Amino acid sequence: MKKLLPSALRLSAFIIAAAVSVSAATAQPYAGMGNGQGWGSGMMGGGLGQGGFGYGMGPGMMGGGMMGNYPVSAGWGGKVLSFDDAQSYIQYGNTHGTADTKANSVTFTGDKVVINLVAVQPGYKDQTFELHGLTNPTIIVPRGATVQLNQLNMDYGNNMEHTVVITSVPPPYPYMAMMYLGQPQVPPMPELPWRSSDDLKTAQYAALGESFVASAPGEYWYVCPAPQHAEEGMYGKFIVQ
């Protein structure tokens, strides 16, 4: 099943195709945070029922949403987090999945999976993703699971906007990776702007998420398609089994 969506700026090269995902609707805006708060009706049409965080697309963000090179601010189109919120997001993500530091992998089980991915967590190498304290880990999810994929951008500086695309095209990637990745396996999120300030504790951070069903087993890659980012190593393996 394919769903063609309007293109926007940096992601204009992509034709959206649902292979891992069978997605039919735009995810709802963020519904809240804290105990008892859940994911609102999302891309799969029904709430996941997960307590804690809910970072969803606002209306129109899957197609034609504003993207570009700028720091986060209120009204950018996704969730804006404080430093304390960002730490809670990371800690919450660490409660989902099992990390294997030796294999550099995080394995998820069950029919509902929550992945709280971080783009350039402070203290880690630039142009990387972090999850469970691992850099660019292999992410393993069960076939048929509903996956809530969230992203938090903690990077700072010019051209440090990030997003994530799931693709079947393996590395290495060129400077303009977006022209090389082919059809994404799930509709990609818009680029998340970089944090609002150099000071970590006073800065605000962009967060966003989407859900999909991992219906097609195989080996894929999660990649930041912004120019030069994947070329410098901002990608990891995504396995559905």
mmCIF file of C-alpha atoms in Angstrom:
data_model
loop_
_atom_site.group_PDB
_atom_site.id
_atom_site.type_symbol
_atom_site.label_atom_id
_atom_site.label_comp_id
_atom_site.label_asym_id
_atom_site.label_seq_id
_atom_site.Cartn_x
_atom_site.Cartn_y
_atom_site.Cartn_z
ATOM 1 C CA MET A 1 0.000 0.000 0.000
ATOM 2 C CA LYS A 2 1.423 3.379 -0.959
ATOM 3 C CA LYS A 3 0.524 6.827 0.189
ATOM 4 C CA LEU A 4 1.927 9.723 -1.761
ATOM 5 C CA LEU A 5 2.480 12.823 0.341
ATOM 6 C CA PRO A 6 3.425 16.384 -0.587
ATOM 7 C CA SER A 7 7.162 17.068 -0.490
ATOM 8 C CA ALA A 8 8.846 19.798 1.537
ATOM 9 C CA LEU A 9 12.234 21.449 1.171
ATOM 10 C CA ARG A 10 15.061 19.135 2.326
ATOM 11 C CA LEU A 11 12.999 15.950 1.886
ATOM 12 C CA SER A 12 11.667 16.857 -1.535
ATOM 13 C CA ALA A 13 13.571 14.000 -3.189
ATOM 14 C CA PHE A 14 11.602 11.294 -1.412
ATOM 15 C CA ILE A 15 8.563 9.474 -2.716
ATOM 16 C CA ILE A 16 6.789 8.105 0.326
ATOM 17 C CA ALA A 17 6.093 4.378 0.237
ATOM 18 C CA ALA A 18 4.829 2.211 3.098
ATOM 19 C CA ALA A 19 6.625 -1.139 3.111
ATOM 20 C CA VAL A 20 7.522 -1.681 6.738
ATOM 21 C CA SER A 21 4.599 0.588 7.615
ATOM 22 C CA VAL A 22 1.034 0.490 6.455
ATOM 23 C CA SER A 23 0.193 4.030 7.498
ATOM 24 C CA ALA A 24 -2.954 5.831 6.564
ATOM 25 C CA ALA A 25 -3.310 8.934 8.714
ATOM 26 C CA THR A 26 -1.259 11.767 10.115
ATOM 27 C CA ALA A 27 -0.322 11.272 13.763
ATOM 28 C CA GLN A 28 -1.999 13.520 16.280
ATOM 29 C CA PRO A 29 -0.261 16.304 18.190
ATOM 30 C CA TYR A 30 1.486 15.641 21.468
ATOM 31 C CA ALA A 31 -1.071 14.719 24.102
ATOM 32 C CA GLY A 32 0.876 15.207 27.300
ATOM 33 C CA MET A 33 3.623 13.816 29.472
ATOM 34 C CA GLY A 34 3.682 12.059 32.805
ATOM 35 C CA ASN A 35 2.103 9.069 34.502
ATOM 36 C CA GLY A 36 -1.218 8.129 33.028
ATOM 37 C CA GLN A 37 -0.678 10.118 29.852
ATOM 38 C CA GLY A 38 -0.705 8.075 26.691
ATOM 39 C CA TRP A 39 -0.193 8.291 22.972
ATOM 40 C CA GLY A 40 -3.149 9.776 21.198
ATOM 41 C CA SER A 41 -4.560 8.268 18.035
ATOM 42 C CA GLY A 42 -1.550 7.932 15.836
ATOM 43 C CA MET A 43 -0.542 6.901 12.362
ATOM 44 C CA MET A 44 -2.028 3.458 12.852
ATOM 45 C CA GLY A 45 -5.355 4.972 13.841
ATOM 46 C CA GLY A 46 -5.504 3.897 17.487
ATOM 47 C CA GLY A 47 -3.749 4.938 20.675
ATOM 48 C CA LEU A 48 -0.867 2.726 21.783
ATOM 49 C CA GLY A 49 -1.829 3.131 25.395
ATOM 50 C CA GLN A 50 1.725 3.780 26.550
ATOM 51 C CA GLY A 51 2.067 5.875 29.685
ATOM 52 C CA GLY A 52 4.617 8.645 29.653
ATOM 53 C CA PHE A 53 5.503 10.493 26.502
ATOM 54 C CA GLY A 54 3.536 11.379 23.412
ATOM 55 C CA TYR A 55 5.353 13.248 20.664
ATOM 56 C CA GLY A 56 3.163 13.418 17.585
ATOM 57 C CA MET A 57 2.896 15.223 14.325
ATOM 58 C CA GLY A 58 0.853 18.375 14.207
ATOM 59 C CA PRO A 59 -1.565 18.845 11.322
ATOM 60 C CA GLY A 60 0.195 19.071 7.984
ATOM 61 C CA MET A 61 3.628 18.157 9.277
ATOM 62 C CA MET A 62 3.818 14.967 7.244
ATOM 63 C CA GLY A 63 3.532 17.015 4.103
ATOM 64 C CA GLY A 64 4.380 20.612 3.432
ATOM 65 C CA GLY A 65 5.499 21.349 7.001
ATOM 66 C CA MET A 66 8.161 24.001 7.483
ATOM 67 C CA MET A 67 11.715 22.700 7.679
ATOM 68 C CA GLY A 68 15.076 24.323 7.538
ATOM 69 C CA ASN A 69 18.171 25.481 9.349
ATOM 70 C CA TYR A 70 17.061 27.245 12.523
ATOM 71 C CA PRO A 71 16.989 26.738 16.325
ATOM 72 C CA VAL A 72 13.851 25.406 17.960
ATOM 73 C CA SER A 73 11.167 27.811 19.097
ATOM 74 C CA ALA A 74 7.552 27.589 20.168
ATOM 75 C CA GLY A 75 5.265 26.809 17.268
ATOM 76 C CA TRP A 76 7.893 25.044 15.128
ATOM 77 C CA GLY A 77 5.437 22.185 14.587
ATOM 78 C CA GLY A 78 6.504 19.601 17.166
ATOM 79 C CA LYS A 79 7.114 19.347 20.881
ATOM 80 C CA VAL A 80 9.506 21.722 22.705
ATOM 81 C CA LEU A 81 11.241 20.222 25.758
ATOM 82 C CA SER A 82 13.239 21.691 28.615
ATOM 83 C CA PHE A 83 16.543 20.133 29.668
ATOM 84 C CA ASP A 84 14.806 18.270 32.507
ATOM 85 C CA ASP A 85 12.161 17.009 30.071
ATOM 86 C CA ALA A 86 14.917 15.836 27.736
ATOM 87 C CA GLN A 87 16.567 13.881 30.553
ATOM 88 C CA SER A 88 13.227 12.288 31.436
ATOM 89 C CA TYR A 89 12.732 11.373 27.758
ATOM 90 C CA ILE A 90 16.109 9.607 27.735
ATOM 91 C CA GLN A 91 15.454 7.818 31.013
ATOM 92 C CA TYR A 92 12.012 6.725 29.864
ATOM 93 C CA GLY A 93 13.527 5.340 26.672
ATOM 94 C CA ASN A 94 16.025 3.346 28.713
ATOM 95 C CA THR A 95 13.147 1.413 30.289
ATOM 96 C CA HIS A 96 12.138 0.029 26.896
ATOM 97 C CA GLY A 97 14.209 -2.594 25.135
ATOM 98 C CA THR A 98 17.300 -4.528 26.220
ATOM 99 C CA ALA A 99 20.719 -3.099 25.450
ATOM 100 C CA ASP A 100 23.720 -5.270 24.580
ATOM 101 C CA THR A 101 26.826 -3.112 24.869
ATOM 102 C CA LYS A 102 29.098 -5.776 23.373
ATOM 103 C CA ALA A 103 26.942 -6.168 20.269
ATOM 104 C CA ASN A 104 25.988 -2.467 20.267
ATOM 105 C CA SER A 105 22.339 -3.374 19.891
ATOM 106 C CA VAL A 106 18.962 -2.750 21.515
ATOM 107 C CA THR A 107 16.369 -5.514 21.228
ATOM 108 C CA PHE A 108 12.654 -4.919 21.720
ATOM 109 C CA THR A 109 9.966 -7.521 22.384
ATOM 110 C CA GLY A 110 6.196 -7.502 22.480
ATOM 111 C CA ASP A 111 3.612 -6.078 20.142
ATOM 112 C CA LYS A 112 4.080 -2.450 21.243
ATOM 113 C CA VAL A 113 7.552 -0.934 20.980
ATOM 114 C CA VAL A 114 8.683 2.527 22.106
ATOM 115 C CA ILE A 115 12.009 3.815 20.750
ATOM 116 C CA ASN A 116 13.234 7.134 22.188
ATOM 117 C CA LEU A 117 16.065 7.987 19.823
ATOM 118 C CA VAL A 118 18.370 10.955 20.514
ATOM 119 C CA ALA A 119 20.206 12.917 17.833
ATOM 120 C CA VAL A 120 23.667 13.861 19.173
ATOM 121 C CA GLN A 121 23.250 13.364 22.897
ATOM 122 C CA PRO A 122 25.655 15.688 24.779
ATOM 123 C CA GLY A 123 28.944 13.962 25.522
ATOM 124 C CA TYR A 124 28.757 11.772 22.425
ATOM 125 C CA LYS A 125 30.379 12.121 19.020
ATOM 126 C CA ASP A 126 28.832 14.565 16.571
ATOM 127 C CA GLN A 127 26.599 13.262 13.769
ATOM 128 C CA THR A 128 25.394 10.188 15.660
ATOM 129 C CA PHE A 129 22.206 8.732 17.111
ATOM 130 C CA GLU A 130 22.020 7.530 20.711
ATOM 131 C CA LEU A 131 19.751 4.963 22.366
ATOM 132 C CA HIS A 132 20.296 3.350 25.786
ATOM 133 C CA GLY A 133 23.624 5.184 25.918
ATOM 134 C CA LEU A 134 24.834 3.380 22.778
ATOM 135 C CA THR A 135 25.911 5.138 19.603
ATOM 136 C CA ASN A 136 24.163 4.138 16.360
ATOM 137 C CA PRO A 137 23.075 0.798 17.841
ATOM 138 C CA THR A 138 21.433 -1.947 15.827
ATOM 139 C CA ILE A 139 17.714 -1.749 16.670
ATOM 140 C CA ILE A 140 15.821 -5.047 16.609
ATOM 141 C CA VAL A 141 12.017 -5.178 16.697
ATOM 142 C CA PRO A 142 9.543 -8.040 16.306
ATOM 143 C CA ARG A 143 7.659 -8.487 13.088
ATOM 144 C CA GLY A 144 4.118 -7.176 13.435
ATOM 145 C CA ALA A 145 4.912 -4.865 16.342
ATOM 146 C CA THR A 146 3.440 -1.378 16.434
ATOM 147 C CA VAL A 147 6.526 0.834 16.741
ATOM 148 C CA GLN A 148 6.408 4.286 18.284
ATOM 149 C CA LEU A 149 9.576 5.932 16.968
ATOM 150 C CA ASN A 150 10.420 9.182 18.748
ATOM 151 C CA GLN A 151 13.324 11.531 18.141
ATOM 152 C CA LEU A 152 14.882 14.239 20.284
ATOM 153 C CA ASN A 153 17.420 16.642 18.765
ATOM 154 C CA MET A 154 20.018 17.755 21.346
ATOM 155 C CA ASP A 155 22.512 19.064 18.795
ATOM 156 C CA TYR A 156 23.457 22.726 18.469
ATOM 157 C CA GLY A 157 24.690 24.971 15.683
ATOM 158 C CA ASN A 158 24.335 25.809 12.027
ATOM 159 C CA ASN A 159 23.009 22.946 9.879
ATOM 160 C CA MET A 160 22.495 20.727 12.929
ATOM 161 C CA GLU A 161 18.864 19.942 12.189
ATOM 162 C CA HIS A 162 18.221 16.184 12.149
ATOM 163 C CA THR A 163 15.560 13.651 11.268
ATOM 164 C CA VAL A 164 15.444 9.906 10.688
ATOM 165 C CA VAL A 165 14.532 7.906 7.597
ATOM 166 C CA ILE A 166 14.215 4.123 7.495
ATOM 167 C CA THR A 167 15.582 2.776 4.220
ATOM 168 C CA SER A 168 16.560 -0.547 2.663
ATOM 169 C CA VAL A 169 19.628 1.059 1.048
ATOM 170 C CA PRO A 170 22.804 0.150 3.014
ATOM 171 C CA PRO A 171 25.812 2.409 3.704
ATOM 172 C CA PRO A 172 28.138 3.994 2.791
ATOM 173 C CA TYR A 173 26.160 7.139 2.010
ATOM 174 C CA PRO A 174 27.208 10.161 -0.048
ATOM 175 C CA TYR A 175 27.130 13.819 0.964
ATOM 176 C CA MET A 176 23.590 14.211 -0.406
ATOM 177 C CA ALA A 177 22.222 11.015 1.126
ATOM 178 C CA MET A 178 18.624 12.102 0.536
ATOM 179 C CA MET A 179 19.200 11.674 -3.208
ATOM 180 C CA TYR A 180 20.539 8.139 -2.678
ATOM 181 C CA LEU A 181 18.213 6.507 -0.155
ATOM 182 C CA GLY A 182 15.366 5.722 -2.523
ATOM 183 C CA GLN A 183 11.869 5.224 -1.183
ATOM 184 C CA PRO A 184 11.717 5.404 2.618
ATOM 185 C CA GLN A 185 10.171 2.378 4.251
ATOM 186 C CA VAL A 186 8.019 4.587 6.500
ATOM 187 C CA PRO A 187 6.995 8.202 5.955
ATOM 188 C CA PRO A 188 9.906 10.298 7.273
ATOM 189 C CA MET A 189 9.478 12.888 9.976
ATOM 190 C CA PRO A 190 10.293 16.533 9.209
ATOM 191 C CA GLU A 191 13.702 17.780 10.237
ATOM 192 C CA LEU A 192 13.918 18.689 13.923
ATOM 193 C CA PRO A 193 15.561 22.083 14.530
ATOM 194 C CA TRP A 194 18.627 22.318 16.754
ATOM 195 C CA ARG A 195 18.457 23.338 20.403
ATOM 196 C CA SER A 196 17.805 26.962 21.249
ATOM 197 C CA SER A 197 20.982 27.756 23.189
ATOM 198 C CA ASP A 198 24.574 26.619 23.625
ATOM 199 C CA ASP A 199 23.886 26.248 27.351
ATOM 200 C CA LEU A 200 22.453 22.762 27.852
ATOM 201 C CA LYS A 201 20.442 23.452 30.995
ATOM 202 C CA THR A 202 18.705 26.583 29.757
ATOM 203 C CA ALA A 203 18.186 25.391 26.174
ATOM 204 C CA GLN A 204 14.963 24.084 24.692
ATOM 205 C CA TYR A 205 14.894 20.980 22.526
ATOM 206 C CA ALA A 206 12.768 19.706 19.625
ATOM 207 C CA ALA A 207 11.052 16.321 19.835
ATOM 208 C CA LEU A 208 8.746 14.523 17.434
ATOM 209 C CA GLY A 209 7.426 11.031 16.840
ATOM 210 C CA GLU A 210 5.440 8.739 14.603
ATOM 211 C CA SER A 211 4.116 5.187 14.751
ATOM 212 C CA PHE A 212 4.102 2.374 12.221
ATOM 213 C CA VAL A 213 3.665 -1.381 12.023
ATOM 214 C CA ALA A 214 6.863 -3.343 11.351
ATOM 215 C CA SER A 215 5.090 -5.700 8.965
ATOM 216 C CA ALA A 216 7.935 -6.680 6.627
ATOM 217 C CA PRO A 217 10.860 -8.675 8.096
ATOM 218 C CA GLY A 218 14.332 -7.791 6.913
ATOM 219 C CA GLU A 219 17.367 -5.592 7.460
ATOM 220 C CA TYR A 220 16.929 -1.846 7.085
ATOM 221 C CA TRP A 221 18.840 1.260 8.088
ATOM 222 C CA TYR A 222 17.797 4.329 10.049
ATOM 223 C CA VAL A 223 19.553 7.344 8.575
ATOM 224 C CA CYS A 224 19.722 11.120 8.972
ATOM 225 C CA PRO A 225 19.294 12.400 5.395
ATOM 226 C CA ALA A 226 20.504 15.959 6.033
ATOM 227 C CA PRO A 227 23.497 16.827 3.816
ATOM 228 C CA GLN A 228 26.772 15.272 5.018
ATOM 229 C CA HIS A 229 25.269 13.787 8.201
ATOM 230 C CA ALA A 230 24.943 10.184 6.992
ATOM 231 C CA GLU A 231 28.237 10.504 5.126
ATOM 232 C CA GLU A 232 29.854 11.244 8.491
ATOM 233 C CA GLY A 233 28.233 8.230 10.143
ATOM 234 C CA MET A 234 24.762 9.220 11.313
ATOM 235 C CA TYR A 235 23.013 5.899 10.706
ATOM 236 C CA GLY A 236 22.405 2.466 12.240
ATOM 237 C CA LYS A 237 20.880 -0.880 11.345
ATOM 238 C CA PHE A 238 17.171 -1.515 11.913
ATOM 239 C CA ILE A 239 16.136 -5.193 11.909
ATOM 240 C CA VAL A 240 12.591 -6.557 11.786
ATOM 241 C CA GLN A 241 12.496 -10.252 12.686
#
